[in-house]
Amino acid sequence: MKVVRTVRAMRRLASDIKREGRYIGFVPTMGALHEGHLSLIRTAGKNSDVVVCSIFVNPAQFGPAEDYRKYPRNPEEDLNACRRSGVNVLFIPSVSQMYSRDHCTYVVTERLTQVLCGPFRPGHFRGVTTVLMQFFNIIRPHQAYFGQKDYQQAVIVRQMVEDMHLDMQIIILPTVREPGGLAMSSRNAYLSPAERRAAPILYQALSKGREAIRDGESRAARIRSRIQAVVAKEPLVRLEYVEICDPETLQRLQGVRGKALLALAAWIGKTRLIDNLTVGLKSL
Ligand code: AMP
């Protein structure tokens, strides 16, 4: 596994790989790697000749009151996990490599960023699309891999790639969960033991919502109340939002006919977690 720390070296290496006609699969991450990340890396390994993984805690996607400084960082463990799971090139740029002092260009995807997490995290998706556009331009991968865990992010990135005519494919893979259903997340490391015991309620609540739809409930308001009622049983958890949306446009649904996205964000103590389930979608 090669470890690359500069934009120049990464660009040169990627262009050499592509000149040899080899296929690049790219997995962008913020590190503190867990099975969710590793499942993306392994699938990228099956579908491509060279797997490039990036680890970069992107300051542009954190709000001023958010957890940029204390975001979990495990460089040693991450290096080993990447090696073991088949990463060929690990790109770990510094902040100054990605954002020069005079950086002033941002990529903004509209509409899809104005719903769900958007209003609660102003500027977040602008930071995400900006850094991904940078990575895509440096690496020029054939495919990039994203998790359904961050559903809104994946849909936004797919739209950006289409709108900007980038010659690459976005692959979205299923959420990897702990045995009790909690979606794996680097931020789970923040949870106290009691909070950790409370957290699976989010998945249980979404599952209740999905069950209601499968049992014939189509009124979005009723489905949301079912989800809220389950979460309300857990005093350590405070819902920020729960929405029933169209899985493609992310617009709120009144009634569910066929497919739907059930998405929520919640606070457990000082930790903000997100999760979602889809109904009636064959693949993403
Ligand atoms: P992050 O390091 O949190 O920015 O995540 C990097 C990538 O891993 C994103 O595409 C996430 O959607 C994906 N990811 C994070 N958690 C999971 C999970 N539990 N299952 C599947 N993919 C995940």
PDB file of C-alpha atoms and ligand atoms in Angstrom:
ATOM      1  CA  MET A   1       0.000   0.000   0.000  1.00  0.00           C
ATOM      2  CA  LYS A   2       1.347   3.412  -0.983  1.00  0.00           C
ATOM      3  CA  VAL A   3       0.751   6.331   1.364  1.00  0.00           C
ATOM      4  CA  VAL A   4       0.514   9.670  -0.441  1.00  0.00           C
ATOM      5  CA  ARG A   5       0.420  13.006   1.359  1.00  0.00           C
ATOM      6  CA  THR A   6       0.547  15.664  -1.338  1.00  0.00           C
ATOM      7  CA  VAL A   7      -1.854  16.670  -4.086  1.00  0.00           C
ATOM      8  CA  ARG A   8       0.991  16.706  -6.613  1.00  0.00           C
ATOM      9  CA  ALA A   9       2.086  13.145  -5.849  1.00  0.00           C
ATOM     10  CA  MET A  10      -1.500  11.881  -5.781  1.00  0.00           C
ATOM     11  CA  ARG A  11      -2.319  13.480  -9.123  1.00  0.00           C
ATOM     12  CA  ARG A  12       0.819  12.067 -10.710  1.00  0.00           C
ATOM     13  CA  LEU A  13       0.239   8.551  -9.348  1.00  0.00           C
ATOM     14  CA  ALA A  14      -3.418   8.497 -10.409  1.00  0.00           C
ATOM     15  CA  SER A  15      -2.599   9.688 -13.895  1.00  0.00           C
ATOM     16  CA  ASP A  16       0.124   6.995 -14.235  1.00  0.00           C
ATOM     17  CA  ILE A  17      -2.377   4.334 -13.146  1.00  0.00           C
ATOM     18  CA  LYS A  18      -4.934   5.533 -15.653  1.00  0.00           C
ATOM     19  CA  ARG A  19      -2.365   5.737 -18.435  1.00  0.00           C
ATOM     20  CA  GLU A  20      -1.714   2.022 -17.889  1.00  0.00           C
ATOM     21  CA  GLY A  21      -5.413   1.455 -18.562  1.00  0.00           C
ATOM     22  CA  ARG A  22      -6.143   0.440 -14.972  1.00  0.00           C
ATOM     23  CA  TYR A  23      -9.510   1.093 -13.355  1.00  0.00           C
ATOM     24  CA  ILE A  24      -9.581   3.275 -10.197  1.00  0.00           C
ATOM     25  CA  GLY A  25     -12.187   2.839  -7.431  1.00  0.00           C
ATOM     26  CA  PHE A  26     -12.146   5.678  -4.895  1.00  0.00           C
ATOM     27  CA  VAL A  27     -13.433   5.635  -1.299  1.00  0.00           C
ATOM     28  CA  PRO A  28     -13.409   9.046   0.415  1.00  0.00           C
ATOM     29  CA  THR A  29     -13.551   8.973   4.236  1.00  0.00           C
ATOM     30  CA  MET A  30     -12.852  11.073   7.306  1.00  0.00           C
ATOM     31  CA  GLY A  31     -11.070   8.176   9.008  1.00  0.00           C
ATOM     32  CA  ALA A  32     -11.767   6.482  12.372  1.00  0.00           C
ATOM     33  CA  LEU A  33     -12.542   3.598  10.056  1.00  0.00           C
ATOM     34  CA  HIS A  34     -15.144   0.956  10.900  1.00  0.00           C
ATOM     35  CA  GLU A  35     -16.864  -1.895   9.072  1.00  0.00           C
ATOM     36  CA  GLY A  36     -19.044   0.568   7.130  1.00  0.00           C
ATOM     37  CA  HIS A  37     -15.958   2.101   5.523  1.00  0.00           C
ATOM     38  CA  LEU A  38     -14.306  -1.279   5.063  1.00  0.00           C
ATOM     39  CA  SER A  39     -17.321  -2.661   3.212  1.00  0.00           C
ATOM     40  CA  LEU A  40     -16.947   0.189   0.684  1.00  0.00           C
ATOM     41  CA  ILE A  41     -13.221  -0.539   0.346  1.00  0.00           C
ATOM     42  CA  ARG A  42     -13.785  -4.269  -0.175  1.00  0.00           C
ATOM     43  CA  THR A  43     -16.438  -3.727  -2.824  1.00  0.00           C
ATOM     44  CA  ALA A  44     -14.233  -1.177  -4.575  1.00  0.00           C
ATOM     45  CA  GLY A  45     -11.516  -3.859  -4.563  1.00  0.00           C
ATOM     46  CA  LYS A  46     -13.796  -6.333  -6.297  1.00  0.00           C
ATOM     47  CA  ASN A  47     -14.844  -3.851  -8.986  1.00  0.00           C
ATOM     48  CA  SER A  48     -11.560  -2.094  -9.785  1.00  0.00           C
ATOM     49  CA  ASP A  49      -7.837  -2.642 -10.354  1.00  0.00           C
ATOM     50  CA  VAL A  50      -6.654   0.003  -7.917  1.00  0.00           C
ATOM     51  CA  VAL A  51      -8.426   1.150  -4.741  1.00  0.00           C
ATOM     52  CA  VAL A  52      -7.655   4.679  -3.623  1.00  0.00           C
ATOM     53  CA  CYS A  53      -8.914   5.616  -0.151  1.00  0.00           C
ATOM     54  CA  SER A  54      -8.672   9.124   1.268  1.00  0.00           C
ATOM     55  CA  ILE A  55      -8.678  10.054   4.927  1.00  0.00           C
ATOM     56  CA  PHE A  56      -9.316  13.748   5.430  1.00  0.00           C
ATOM     57  CA  VAL A  57     -11.277  15.444   8.195  1.00  0.00           C
ATOM     58  CA  ASN A  58     -12.595  18.262   6.038  1.00  0.00           C
ATOM     59  CA  PRO A  59     -12.863  21.517   8.007  1.00  0.00           C
ATOM     60  CA  ALA A  60     -15.128  23.075   5.356  1.00  0.00           C
ATOM     61  CA  GLN A  61     -17.984  20.717   6.181  1.00  0.00           C
ATOM     62  CA  PHE A  62     -18.116  21.471   9.923  1.00  0.00           C
ATOM     63  CA  GLY A  63     -20.051  24.421  11.334  1.00  0.00           C
ATOM     64  CA  PRO A  64     -18.353  26.711  13.873  1.00  0.00           C
ATOM     65  CA  ALA A  65     -20.163  25.020  16.790  1.00  0.00           C
ATOM     66  CA  GLU A  66     -19.587  21.493  15.473  1.00  0.00           C
ATOM     67  CA  ASP A  67     -17.086  18.787  16.348  1.00  0.00           C
ATOM     68  CA  TYR A  68     -14.194  19.397  13.897  1.00  0.00           C
ATOM     69  CA  ARG A  69     -11.576  19.596  16.654  1.00  0.00           C
ATOM     70  CA  LYS A  70     -12.722  16.583  18.586  1.00  0.00           C
ATOM     71  CA  TYR A  71     -13.700  14.422  15.596  1.00  0.00           C
ATOM     72  CA  PRO A  72     -12.151  10.951  16.271  1.00  0.00           C
ATOM     73  CA  ARG A  73      -8.754  10.478  14.659  1.00  0.00           C
ATOM     74  CA  ASN A  74      -6.998   7.063  14.734  1.00  0.00           C
ATOM     75  CA  PRO A  75      -4.190   7.303  12.170  1.00  0.00           C
ATOM     76  CA  GLU A  76      -2.340   4.131  13.207  1.00  0.00           C
ATOM     77  CA  GLU A  77      -5.405   1.870  13.334  1.00  0.00           C
ATOM     78  CA  ASP A  78      -6.696   3.357  10.070  1.00  0.00           C
ATOM     79  CA  LEU A  79      -3.434   2.603   8.287  1.00  0.00           C
ATOM     80  CA  ASN A  80      -3.601  -1.036   9.371  1.00  0.00           C
ATOM     81  CA  ALA A  81      -7.300  -1.355   8.523  1.00  0.00           C
ATOM     82  CA  CYS A  82      -6.650   0.034   5.031  1.00  0.00           C
ATOM     83  CA  ARG A  83      -3.766  -2.353   4.504  1.00  0.00           C
ATOM     84  CA  ARG A  84      -5.821  -5.343   5.655  1.00  0.00           C
ATOM     85  CA  SER A  85      -8.901  -4.512   3.594  1.00  0.00           C
ATOM     86  CA  GLY A  86      -7.127  -4.062   0.271  1.00  0.00           C
ATOM     87  CA  VAL A  87      -6.434  -0.340  -0.188  1.00  0.00           C
ATOM     88  CA  ASN A  88      -3.677   0.165  -2.762  1.00  0.00           C
ATOM     89  CA  VAL A  89      -3.212   3.908  -2.361  1.00  0.00           C
ATOM     90  CA  LEU A  90      -3.992   5.791   0.849  1.00  0.00           C
ATOM     91  CA  PHE A  91      -4.251   9.545   0.315  1.00  0.00           C
ATOM     92  CA  ILE A  92      -3.876  11.541   3.552  1.00  0.00           C
ATOM     93  CA  PRO A  93      -3.496  15.205   2.646  1.00  0.00           C
ATOM     94  CA  SER A  94      -3.048  17.944   5.235  1.00  0.00           C
ATOM     95  CA  VAL A  95      -5.569  20.780   5.405  1.00  0.00           C
ATOM     96  CA  SER A  96      -3.083  23.143   3.747  1.00  0.00           C
ATOM     97  CA  GLN A  97      -2.649  20.724   0.834  1.00  0.00           C
ATOM     98  CA  MET A  98      -6.382  20.818   0.145  1.00  0.00           C
ATOM     99  CA  TYR A  99      -7.075  24.467   1.014  1.00  0.00           C
ATOM    100  CA  SER A 100      -4.363  26.970   0.212  1.00  0.00           C
ATOM    101  CA  ARG A 101      -4.438  30.244   2.130  1.00  0.00           C
ATOM    102  CA  ASP A 102      -6.137  31.995  -0.770  1.00  0.00           C
ATOM    103  CA  HIS A 103      -8.726  29.267  -1.432  1.00  0.00           C
ATOM    104  CA  CYS A 104     -12.056  30.908  -2.299  1.00  0.00           C
ATOM    105  CA  THR A 105     -13.918  28.560  -4.645  1.00  0.00           C
ATOM    106  CA  TYR A 106     -16.826  26.400  -3.478  1.00  0.00           C
ATOM    107  CA  VAL A 107     -19.206  23.976  -5.161  1.00  0.00           C
ATOM    108  CA  VAL A 108     -22.866  24.343  -4.239  1.00  0.00           C
ATOM    109  CA  THR A 109     -25.601  21.870  -5.118  1.00  0.00           C
ATOM    110  CA  GLU A 110     -29.006  23.458  -4.628  1.00  0.00           C
ATOM    111  CA  ARG A 111     -32.459  22.070  -3.743  1.00  0.00           C
ATOM    112  CA  LEU A 112     -31.261  18.665  -2.517  1.00  0.00           C
ATOM    113  CA  THR A 113     -29.230  20.451   0.173  1.00  0.00           C
ATOM    114  CA  GLN A 114     -32.208  22.471   1.422  1.00  0.00           C
ATOM    115  CA  VAL A 115     -34.041  19.583   3.075  1.00  0.00           C
ATOM    116  CA  LEU A 116     -33.364  16.977   5.811  1.00  0.00           C
ATOM    117  CA  CYS A 117     -29.959  17.785   7.382  1.00  0.00           C
ATOM    118  CA  GLY A 118     -29.479  20.920   5.252  1.00  0.00           C
ATOM    119  CA  PRO A 119     -31.297  23.481   7.441  1.00  0.00           C
ATOM    120  CA  PHE A 120     -29.700  22.075  10.608  1.00  0.00           C
ATOM    121  CA  ARG A 121     -26.159  22.131   9.244  1.00  0.00           C
ATOM    122  CA  PRO A 122     -25.782  25.330   7.195  1.00  0.00           C
ATOM    123  CA  GLY A 123     -22.805  25.099   4.840  1.00  0.00           C
ATOM    124  CA  HIS A 124     -22.220  21.406   5.545  1.00  0.00           C
ATOM    125  CA  PHE A 125     -23.035  20.054   2.090  1.00  0.00           C
ATOM    126  CA  ARG A 126     -21.196  22.926   0.422  1.00  0.00           C
ATOM    127  CA  GLY A 127     -18.089  21.743   2.275  1.00  0.00           C
ATOM    128  CA  VAL A 128     -18.747  18.140   1.216  1.00  0.00           C
ATOM    129  CA  THR A 129     -19.287  18.872  -2.476  1.00  0.00           C
ATOM    130  CA  THR A 130     -16.298  21.215  -2.557  1.00  0.00           C
ATOM    131  CA  VAL A 131     -13.836  18.708  -1.116  1.00  0.00           C
ATOM    132  CA  LEU A 132     -15.232  15.883  -3.247  1.00  0.00           C
ATOM    133  CA  MET A 133     -14.902  17.942  -6.412  1.00  0.00           C
ATOM    134  CA  GLN A 134     -11.284  18.524  -5.408  1.00  0.00           C
ATOM    135  CA  PHE A 135     -10.683  14.800  -4.808  1.00  0.00           C
ATOM    136  CA  PHE A 136     -12.433  13.818  -8.032  1.00  0.00           C
ATOM    137  CA  ASN A 137     -10.263  16.252  -9.981  1.00  0.00           C
ATOM    138  CA  ILE A 138      -7.036  15.104  -8.342  1.00  0.00           C
ATOM    139  CA  ILE A 139      -7.722  11.361  -8.660  1.00  0.00           C
ATOM    140  CA  ARG A 140     -10.106  11.184 -11.637  1.00  0.00           C
ATOM    141  CA  PRO A 141     -11.505   7.847 -10.470  1.00  0.00           C
ATOM    142  CA  HIS A 142     -13.743   5.665 -12.620  1.00  0.00           C
ATOM    143  CA  GLN A 143     -15.992   5.012  -9.653  1.00  0.00           C
ATOM    144  CA  ALA A 144     -16.455   6.513  -6.187  1.00  0.00           C
ATOM    145  CA  TYR A 145     -18.133   4.633  -3.332  1.00  0.00           C
ATOM    146  CA  PHE A 146     -20.550   6.044  -0.766  1.00  0.00           C
ATOM    147  CA  GLY A 147     -22.647   4.561   2.039  1.00  0.00           C
ATOM    148  CA  GLN A 148     -26.433   4.709   2.255  1.00  0.00           C
ATOM    149  CA  LYS A 149     -25.894   5.720   5.893  1.00  0.00           C
ATOM    150  CA  ASP A 150     -25.344   9.265   4.558  1.00  0.00           C
ATOM    151  CA  TYR A 151     -28.203   9.003   2.080  1.00  0.00           C
ATOM    152  CA  GLN A 152     -28.633  12.716   1.433  1.00  0.00           C
ATOM    153  CA  GLN A 153     -24.910  13.162   0.863  1.00  0.00           C
ATOM    154  CA  ALA A 154     -24.844  10.300  -1.656  1.00  0.00           C
ATOM    155  CA  VAL A 155     -27.783  11.715  -3.616  1.00  0.00           C
ATOM    156  CA  ILE A 156     -26.224  15.190  -3.638  1.00  0.00           C
ATOM    157  CA  VAL A 157     -22.880  13.853  -4.873  1.00  0.00           C
ATOM    158  CA  ARG A 158     -24.555  11.825  -7.595  1.00  0.00           C
ATOM    159  CA  GLN A 159     -26.384  14.967  -8.739  1.00  0.00           C
ATOM    160  CA  MET A 160     -23.183  17.042  -8.665  1.00  0.00           C
ATOM    161  CA  VAL A 161     -21.401  14.460 -10.826  1.00  0.00           C
ATOM    162  CA  GLU A 162     -24.240  14.515 -13.306  1.00  0.00           C
ATOM    163  CA  ASP A 163     -24.600  18.303 -13.341  1.00  0.00           C
ATOM    164  CA  MET A 164     -20.847  18.880 -13.753  1.00  0.00           C
ATOM    165  CA  HIS A 165     -20.540  16.167 -16.426  1.00  0.00           C
ATOM    166  CA  LEU A 166     -17.867  14.320 -14.479  1.00  0.00           C
ATOM    167  CA  ASP A 167     -16.926  11.119 -16.265  1.00  0.00           C
ATOM    168  CA  MET A 168     -17.358   8.783 -13.312  1.00  0.00           C
ATOM    169  CA  GLN A 169     -19.909   6.638 -11.563  1.00  0.00           C
ATOM    170  CA  ILE A 170     -21.213   6.982  -8.004  1.00  0.00           C
ATOM    171  CA  ILE A 171     -21.891   3.656  -6.292  1.00  0.00           C
ATOM    172  CA  ILE A 172     -24.046   3.644  -3.150  1.00  0.00           C
ATOM    173  CA  LEU A 173     -23.769   0.637  -0.812  1.00  0.00           C
ATOM    174  CA  PRO A 174     -26.015  -0.485   2.079  1.00  0.00           C
ATOM    175  CA  THR A 175     -25.606   0.732   5.653  1.00  0.00           C
ATOM    176  CA  VAL A 176     -23.546  -1.577   7.843  1.00  0.00           C
ATOM    177  CA  ARG A 177     -25.088  -1.965  11.310  1.00  0.00           C
ATOM    178  CA  GLU A 178     -24.066  -3.209  14.743  1.00  0.00           C
ATOM    179  CA  PRO A 179     -25.815  -6.432  15.818  1.00  0.00           C
ATOM    180  CA  GLY A 180     -28.525  -4.406  17.644  1.00  0.00           C
ATOM    181  CA  GLY A 181     -29.230  -2.357  14.508  1.00  0.00           C
ATOM    182  CA  LEU A 182     -27.302   0.823  15.332  1.00  0.00           C
ATOM    183  CA  ALA A 183     -25.775   2.205  12.121  1.00  0.00           C
ATOM    184  CA  MET A 184     -21.995   2.169  12.390  1.00  0.00           C
ATOM    185  CA  SER A 185     -20.543   5.658  12.586  1.00  0.00           C
ATOM    186  CA  SER A 186     -17.249   7.169  13.650  1.00  0.00           C
ATOM    187  CA  ARG A 187     -19.306   9.392  15.969  1.00  0.00           C
ATOM    188  CA  ASN A 188     -20.593   6.354  17.924  1.00  0.00           C
ATOM    189  CA  ALA A 189     -17.228   6.564  19.710  1.00  0.00           C
ATOM    190  CA  TYR A 190     -18.565   9.674  21.504  1.00  0.00           C
ATOM    191  CA  LEU A 191     -21.392   7.736  23.190  1.00  0.00           C
ATOM    192  CA  SER A 192     -21.226   6.854  26.887  1.00  0.00           C
ATOM    193  CA  PRO A 193     -22.177   3.255  27.755  1.00  0.00           C
ATOM    194  CA  ALA A 194     -25.742   4.355  28.659  1.00  0.00           C
ATOM    195  CA  GLU A 195     -26.069   6.378  25.449  1.00  0.00           C
ATOM    196  CA  ARG A 196     -24.792   3.450  23.462  1.00  0.00           C
ATOM    197  CA  ARG A 197     -27.505   1.268  24.956  1.00  0.00           C
ATOM    198  CA  ALA A 198     -30.113   3.874  24.018  1.00  0.00           C
ATOM    199  CA  ALA A 199     -28.918   4.442  20.425  1.00  0.00           C
ATOM    200  CA  PRO A 200     -30.424   1.343  18.724  1.00  0.00           C
ATOM    201  CA  ILE A 201     -33.873   2.900  19.334  1.00  0.00           C
ATOM    202  CA  LEU A 202     -33.278   4.962  16.161  1.00  0.00           C
ATOM    203  CA  TYR A 203     -33.135   1.878  13.976  1.00  0.00           C
ATOM    204  CA  GLN A 204     -36.023   0.285  15.867  1.00  0.00           C
ATOM    205  CA  ALA A 205     -38.118   3.398  15.271  1.00  0.00           C
ATOM    206  CA  LEU A 206     -37.329   3.520  11.551  1.00  0.00           C
ATOM    207  CA  SER A 207     -38.111  -0.190  11.308  1.00  0.00           C
ATOM    208  CA  LYS A 208     -41.515   0.451  12.916  1.00  0.00           C
ATOM    209  CA  GLY A 209     -42.138   3.112  10.282  1.00  0.00           C
ATOM    210  CA  ARG A 210     -41.196   0.749   7.498  1.00  0.00           C
ATOM    211  CA  GLU A 211     -43.378  -1.963   9.009  1.00  0.00           C
ATOM    212  CA  ALA A 212     -46.318   0.450   9.087  1.00  0.00           C
ATOM    213  CA  ILE A 213     -45.866   1.159   5.372  1.00  0.00           C
ATOM    214  CA  ARG A 214     -45.625  -2.539   4.599  1.00  0.00           C
ATOM    215  CA  ASP A 215     -48.824  -3.069   6.605  1.00  0.00           C
ATOM    216  CA  GLY A 216     -50.592  -0.599   4.321  1.00  0.00           C
ATOM    217  CA  GLU A 217     -50.222   2.772   6.067  1.00  0.00           C
ATOM    218  CA  SER A 218     -49.645   5.421   3.410  1.00  0.00           C
ATOM    219  CA  ARG A 219     -50.186   8.686   5.324  1.00  0.00           C
ATOM    220  CA  ALA A 220     -46.767  10.227   5.955  1.00  0.00           C
ATOM    221  CA  ALA A 221     -47.984  12.054   9.083  1.00  0.00           C
ATOM    222  CA  ARG A 222     -49.072   8.754  10.646  1.00  0.00           C
ATOM    223  CA  ILE A 223     -45.813   7.058   9.744  1.00  0.00           C
ATOM    224  CA  ARG A 224     -43.844   9.909  11.296  1.00  0.00           C
ATOM    225  CA  SER A 225     -45.913   9.706  14.492  1.00  0.00           C
ATOM    226  CA  ARG A 226     -45.186   5.994  14.751  1.00  0.00           C
ATOM    227  CA  ILE A 227     -41.469   6.683  14.515  1.00  0.00           C
ATOM    228  CA  GLN A 228     -41.663   9.576  16.993  1.00  0.00           C
ATOM    229  CA  ALA A 229     -43.605   7.419  19.458  1.00  0.00           C
ATOM    230  CA  VAL A 230     -40.895   4.768  19.511  1.00  0.00           C
ATOM    231  CA  VAL A 231     -38.097   7.311  20.004  1.00  0.00           C
ATOM    232  CA  ALA A 232     -40.095   9.033  22.777  1.00  0.00           C
ATOM    233  CA  LYS A 233     -39.727   5.883  24.886  1.00  0.00           C
ATOM    234  CA  GLU A 234     -36.011   6.577  25.230  1.00  0.00           C
ATOM    235  CA  PRO A 235     -35.383   9.643  27.451  1.00  0.00           C
ATOM    236  CA  LEU A 236     -31.722   9.970  26.405  1.00  0.00           C
ATOM    237  CA  VAL A 237     -32.653  10.552  22.761  1.00  0.00           C
ATOM    238  CA  ARG A 238     -33.983  13.817  21.278  1.00  0.00           C
ATOM    239  CA  LEU A 239     -35.219  13.751  17.686  1.00  0.00           C
ATOM    240  CA  GLU A 240     -34.068  16.645  15.522  1.00  0.00           C
ATOM    241  CA  TYR A 241     -36.204  15.648  12.555  1.00  0.00           C
ATOM    242  CA  VAL A 242     -37.934  12.671  11.037  1.00  0.00           C
ATOM    243  CA  GLU A 243     -39.078  12.869   7.421  1.00  0.00           C
ATOM    244  CA  ILE A 244     -40.807  10.667   4.885  1.00  0.00           C
ATOM    245  CA  CYS A 245     -39.455  11.669   1.482  1.00  0.00           C
ATOM    246  CA  ASP A 246     -39.220  10.806  -2.143  1.00  0.00           C
ATOM    247  CA  PRO A 247     -35.953   8.817  -2.351  1.00  0.00           C
ATOM    248  CA  GLU A 248     -34.829  10.647  -5.496  1.00  0.00           C
ATOM    249  CA  THR A 249     -35.907  14.264  -5.063  1.00  0.00           C
ATOM    250  CA  LEU A 250     -35.796  14.146  -1.221  1.00  0.00           C
ATOM    251  CA  GLN A 251     -38.980  16.207  -1.208  1.00  0.00           C
ATOM    252  CA  ARG A 252     -41.419  15.546   1.637  1.00  0.00           C
ATOM    253  CA  LEU A 253     -44.238  13.117   0.814  1.00  0.00           C
ATOM    254  CA  GLN A 254     -47.826  13.465   1.999  1.00  0.00           C
ATOM    255  CA  GLY A 255     -48.651   9.921   1.043  1.00  0.00           C
ATOM    256  CA  VAL A 256     -46.454   6.934   0.306  1.00  0.00           C
ATOM    257  CA  ARG A 257     -47.108   5.165  -2.959  1.00  0.00           C
ATOM    258  CA  GLY A 258     -44.450   2.609  -3.788  1.00  0.00           C
ATOM    259  CA  LYS A 259     -41.091   3.980  -2.726  1.00  0.00           C
ATOM    260  CA  ALA A 260     -40.054   6.153   0.181  1.00  0.00           C
ATOM    261  CA  LEU A 261     -37.084   7.278   2.230  1.00  0.00           C
ATOM    262  CA  LEU A 262     -37.539   7.352   6.021  1.00  0.00           C
ATOM    263  CA  ALA A 263     -34.791   9.573   7.419  1.00  0.00           C
ATOM    264  CA  LEU A 264     -34.026  11.026  10.826  1.00  0.00           C
ATOM    265  CA  ALA A 265     -31.434  12.903  12.833  1.00  0.00           C
ATOM    266  CA  ALA A 266     -31.275  12.745  16.613  1.00  0.00           C
ATOM    267  CA  TRP A 267     -29.195  13.955  19.512  1.00  0.00           C
ATOM    268  CA  ILE A 268     -28.013  11.563  22.187  1.00  0.00           C
ATOM    269  CA  GLY A 269     -26.361  13.798  24.741  1.00  0.00           C
ATOM    270  CA  LYS A 270     -23.869  15.894  22.755  1.00  0.00           C
ATOM    271  CA  THR A 271     -23.720  13.448  19.845  1.00  0.00           C
ATOM    272  CA  ARG A 272     -25.730  13.949  16.684  1.00  0.00           C
ATOM    273  CA  LEU A 273     -26.569  10.746  14.799  1.00  0.00           C
ATOM    274  CA  ILE A 274     -28.407  10.176  11.518  1.00  0.00           C
ATOM    275  CA  ASP A 275     -30.031   7.084  10.076  1.00  0.00           C
ATOM    276  CA  ASN A 276     -32.453   6.119   7.320  1.00  0.00           C
ATOM    277  CA  LEU A 277     -34.276   3.231   5.675  1.00  0.00           C
ATOM    278  CA  THR A 278     -35.800   2.959   2.236  1.00  0.00           C
ATOM    279  CA  VAL A 279     -38.983   1.182   1.221  1.00  0.00           C
ATOM    280  CA  GLY A 280     -39.725  -0.145  -2.248  1.00  0.00           C
ATOM    281  CA  LEU A 281     -36.309   0.587  -3.763  1.00  0.00           C
ATOM    282  CA  LYS A 282     -34.579  -2.279  -5.527  1.00  0.00           C
ATOM    283  CA  SER A 283     -31.150  -0.649  -5.675  1.00  0.00           C
ATOM    284  CA  LEU A 284     -29.607   2.768  -5.243  1.00  0.00           C
TER     285      LEU A 284
HETATM  286  P1  AMP B   1     -17.259   9.341   6.811  1.00  0.00           P
HETATM  287  O1  AMP B   1     -15.873   8.876   7.173  1.00  0.00           O
HETATM  288  O2  AMP B   1     -18.208   9.334   7.935  1.00  0.00           O
HETATM  289  O3  AMP B   1     -17.242  10.629   6.019  1.00  0.00           O
HETATM  290  O4  AMP B   1     -17.823   8.248   5.808  1.00  0.00           O
HETATM  291  C1  AMP B   1     -17.131   7.899   4.635  1.00  0.00           C
HETATM  292  C2  AMP B   1     -18.015   7.037   3.780  1.00  0.00           C
HETATM  293  O5  AMP B   1     -18.378   5.855   4.495  1.00  0.00           O
HETATM  294  C3  AMP B   1     -19.326   7.735   3.403  1.00  0.00           C
HETATM  295  O6  AMP B   1     -19.649   7.411   2.061  1.00  0.00           O
HETATM  296  C4  AMP B   1     -20.305   7.128   4.367  1.00  0.00           C
HETATM  297  O7  AMP B   1     -21.630   7.112   3.887  1.00  0.00           O
HETATM  298  C5  AMP B   1     -19.778   5.709   4.479  1.00  0.00           C
HETATM  299  N1  AMP B   1     -20.260   5.104   5.721  1.00  0.00           N
HETATM  300  C6  AMP B   1     -20.177   5.612   6.974  1.00  0.00           C
HETATM  301  N2  AMP B   1     -20.801   4.802   7.847  1.00  0.00           N
HETATM  302  C7  AMP B   1     -21.298   3.761   7.140  1.00  0.00           C
HETATM  303  C8  AMP B   1     -22.058   2.592   7.455  1.00  0.00           C
HETATM  304  N3  AMP B   1     -22.432   2.320   8.698  1.00  0.00           N
HETATM  305  N4  AMP B   1     -22.391   1.756   6.444  1.00  0.00           N
HETATM  306  C9  AMP B   1     -22.030   2.021   5.177  1.00  0.00           C
HETATM  307  N5  AMP B   1     -21.307   3.100   4.800  1.00  0.00           N
HETATM  308  C10 AMP B   1     -20.949   3.954   5.762  1.00  0.00           C
END
